[in-house]
Short mmCIF file of C-alpha atoms in Angstrom, two decimals:
data_model
loop_
_atom_site.label_atom_id
_atom_site.label_comp_id
_atom_site.label_asym_id
_atom_site.label_seq_id
_atom_site.Cartn_x
_atom_site.Cartn_y
_atom_site.Cartn_z
CA UNK A 298 57.43 -54.27 -224.21
CA UNK A 299 59.99 -52.12 -225.96
CA UNK A 300 60.14 -48.35 -226.18
CA UNK A 301 59.04 -48.60 -229.82
CA UNK A 302 56.01 -50.70 -228.80
CA UNK A 303 54.95 -48.00 -226.34
CA UNK A 304 55.51 -45.21 -228.87
CA UNK A 305 53.43 -47.07 -231.46
CA UNK A 306 50.75 -47.63 -228.83
CA UNK A 307 50.19 -43.90 -228.17
CA UNK A 308 51.32 -42.06 -231.31
CA UNK A 309 48.62 -40.72 -233.59
CA UNK A 310 45.89 -42.06 -231.34
CA UNK A 311 42.55 -40.35 -231.88
CA UNK A 312 41.27 -41.28 -228.42
CA UNK A 313 44.28 -41.11 -226.09
CA UNK A 314 44.05 -37.41 -225.20
CA UNK A 315 40.25 -37.46 -225.27
CA UNK A 316 40.17 -40.23 -222.66
CA UNK A 317 43.31 -39.44 -220.62
CA UNK A 318 43.84 -35.67 -220.50
CA UNK A 319 40.39 -34.29 -221.34
CA UNK A 320 38.97 -35.40 -217.95
CA UNK A 321 41.66 -33.17 -216.39
CA UNK A 322 40.78 -30.04 -218.39
CA UNK A 323 39.81 -28.26 -215.16
CA UNK A 324 43.47 -28.41 -214.12
CA UNK A 325 45.05 -27.58 -217.48
CA UNK A 326 42.56 -26.53 -220.15
CA UNK A 327 44.67 -27.43 -223.20
CA UNK A 328 43.85 -31.14 -223.13
CA UNK A 329 44.53 -31.93 -226.80
CA UNK A 330 47.92 -33.51 -227.45
CA UNK A 331 49.94 -33.26 -230.65
CA UNK A 332 52.42 -35.97 -231.57
CA UNK A 333 55.85 -35.04 -232.96
CA UNK A 334 57.23 -37.79 -235.22
CA UNK A 335 60.72 -36.28 -235.00
CA UNK A 336 61.01 -36.61 -231.23
CA UNK A 337 58.52 -39.48 -230.68
CA UNK A 338 56.90 -37.45 -227.92
CA UNK A 339 53.96 -35.15 -227.52
CA UNK A 340 54.73 -31.50 -228.22
CA UNK A 341 54.86 -29.52 -224.94
CA UNK A 342 52.40 -26.64 -224.99
CA UNK A 343 51.26 -24.01 -222.53
CA UNK A 344 48.50 -25.17 -220.14
CA UNK A 345 48.89 -28.76 -221.34
CA UNK A 346 49.72 -32.10 -219.75
CA UNK A 347 51.94 -32.98 -222.74
CA UNK A 348 55.18 -32.67 -220.80
CA UNK A 349 53.84 -34.75 -217.89
CA UNK A 350 52.49 -37.35 -220.31
CA UNK A 351 55.92 -37.58 -221.95
CA UNK A 352 57.56 -38.03 -218.53
CA UNK A 353 54.98 -40.69 -217.63
CA UNK A 354 55.60 -42.56 -220.89
CA UNK A 355 59.36 -42.44 -220.31
CA UNK A 356 58.77 -43.80 -216.82
CA UNK A 357 56.54 -46.60 -218.15
CA UNK A 358 59.44 -47.81 -220.31
CA UNK A 359 61.55 -48.55 -217.23
CA UNK A 360 58.69 -49.72 -214.98
CA UNK A 361 59.12 -53.42 -214.21
CA UNK A 362 56.39 -55.76 -215.41
CA UNK A 363 54.66 -57.78 -212.73
CA UNK A 364 53.21 -61.24 -213.30
CA UNK A 365 49.65 -59.91 -213.08
CA UNK A 366 48.72 -56.24 -213.34
CA UNK A 367 45.51 -56.98 -211.43
CA UNK A 368 47.69 -57.55 -208.35
CA UNK A 369 48.76 -53.89 -208.50
CA UNK A 370 45.14 -52.79 -208.84
CA UNK A 371 44.17 -55.06 -205.93
CA UNK A 372 46.67 -53.24 -203.71
CA UNK A 373 44.87 -49.99 -204.52
CA UNK A 374 41.47 -51.55 -203.84
CA UNK A 375 42.70 -52.98 -200.54
CA UNK A 376 43.86 -49.49 -199.55
CA UNK A 377 40.31 -48.22 -200.17
CA UNK A 378 38.82 -51.14 -198.26
CA UNK A 379 41.10 -50.73 -195.23
CA UNK A 380 41.65 -46.97 -195.04
CA UNK A 381 38.48 -45.48 -196.46
CA UNK A 382 36.18 -48.15 -195.03
CA UNK A 383 34.36 -48.70 -198.30
CA UNK A 384 32.17 -51.76 -198.17
CA UNK A 385 33.83 -53.59 -201.04
CA UNK A 386 34.77 -57.23 -201.30
CA UNK A 387 36.56 -59.31 -203.89
CA UNK A 388 34.51 -62.24 -205.17
CA UNK A 389 35.87 -64.59 -207.84
CA UNK A 390 38.43 -61.98 -208.94
CA UNK A 391 35.95 -59.07 -209.09
CA UNK A 392 35.62 -56.16 -206.67
CA UNK A 393 31.95 -55.91 -205.77
CA UNK A 394 29.76 -53.06 -204.44
CA UNK A 395 31.40 -50.11 -206.16
CA UNK A 396 32.50 -48.81 -209.54
CA UNK A 397 35.93 -50.31 -210.24
CA UNK A 398 37.26 -47.06 -211.67
CA UNK A 399 36.27 -45.20 -208.51
CA UNK A 400 38.01 -47.82 -206.39
CA UNK A 401 41.27 -47.60 -208.36
CA UNK A 402 41.12 -43.80 -208.51
CA UNK A 403 40.58 -43.43 -204.76
CA UNK A 404 43.17 -46.10 -204.02
CA UNK A 405 45.71 -44.09 -205.97
CA UNK A 406 45.86 -41.55 -203.16
CA UNK A 407 47.67 -44.17 -201.08
CA UNK A 408 50.00 -45.24 -203.89
CA UNK A 409 53.49 -43.91 -203.16
CA UNK A 410 54.92 -42.32 -206.32
CA UNK A 411 52.11 -44.06 -208.26
CA UNK A 412 54.15 -47.27 -208.42
CA UNK A 413 51.13 -49.58 -208.51
CA UNK A 414 49.33 -47.37 -211.02
CA UNK A 415 52.39 -47.39 -213.30
CA UNK A 416 52.77 -51.16 -213.04
CA UNK A 417 49.07 -51.67 -213.71
CA UNK A 418 49.21 -49.35 -216.72
CA UNK A 419 52.26 -51.06 -218.16
CA UNK A 420 50.65 -54.46 -217.64
CA UNK A 421 47.47 -53.35 -219.38
CA UNK A 422 49.42 -51.92 -222.31
CA UNK A 423 51.59 -55.02 -222.62
CA UNK A 424 48.52 -57.28 -222.50
CA UNK A 425 46.77 -55.23 -225.18
CA UNK A 426 49.82 -55.43 -227.43
CA UNK A 427 50.10 -59.20 -226.88
CA UNK A 428 46.46 -59.48 -228.01
CA UNK A 429 47.15 -57.61 -231.26
CA UNK A 430 45.91 -54.22 -230.03
CA UNK A 431 49.04 -52.28 -230.95
CA UNK A 432 47.48 -48.80 -230.60
CA UNK A 433 45.41 -47.30 -227.79
CA UNK A 434 42.52 -46.82 -230.25
CA UNK A 435 42.48 -50.57 -231.00
CA UNK A 436 41.93 -51.63 -227.39
CA UNK A 437 38.79 -53.35 -226.24
CA UNK A 438 36.63 -50.54 -224.84
CA UNK A 439 36.33 -51.73 -221.24
CA UNK A 440 40.09 -52.19 -220.85
CA UNK A 441 40.72 -48.95 -222.74
CA UNK A 442 38.47 -47.06 -220.32
CA UNK A 443 40.25 -48.46 -217.26
CA UNK A 444 43.71 -47.83 -218.73
CA UNK A 445 42.73 -44.23 -219.52
CA UNK A 446 41.52 -43.74 -215.95
CA UNK A 447 44.72 -45.23 -214.52
CA UNK A 448 46.85 -42.91 -216.66
CA UNK A 449 44.65 -39.91 -215.78
CA UNK A 450 44.98 -40.79 -212.09
CA UNK A 451 48.77 -40.74 -212.40
CA UNK A 452 48.62 -37.32 -214.04
CA UNK A 453 46.16 -36.05 -211.45
CA UNK A 454 48.37 -37.22 -208.59
CA UNK A 455 51.25 -35.35 -210.20
CA UNK A 456 49.32 -32.20 -211.06
CA UNK A 457 50.50 -30.39 -207.92
CA UNK A 458 53.88 -30.14 -209.66
CA UNK A 459 52.25 -28.19 -212.50
CA UNK A 460 49.89 -25.65 -211.01
#
């Protein structure tokens, strides 16, 4: 995935900010993001995650791709299983007995510098692009929902730097 692929994936998306930053409005109330075609970044605004989103996107460009982004998500689920004692088990590739988004979100608290979250996000974006979904809005809804939660979890984990 190139930098231009990632820019195309997020720019002028109708749903990106609604699904990624709106759930974090209680931290920074200005959740709507505005794209700047001149800089190919979101415009930083007061009480907004725009600057952190830009930093996260820049970081995604240099994040190495793993063979299977599910492996990164499994590490987070295993953290929940082992450290939070949630009664979850993986059966035929699926984590059973809990909402998958909750598992990944809670597992992110044990993810040093959000490395697994970033790798999972990059893998999900690259997979979407390979399947002809070149913009966040074009993604299949289930994968879109999980990607949005992964990106929101990264921002949440980094919100201490903001407030």
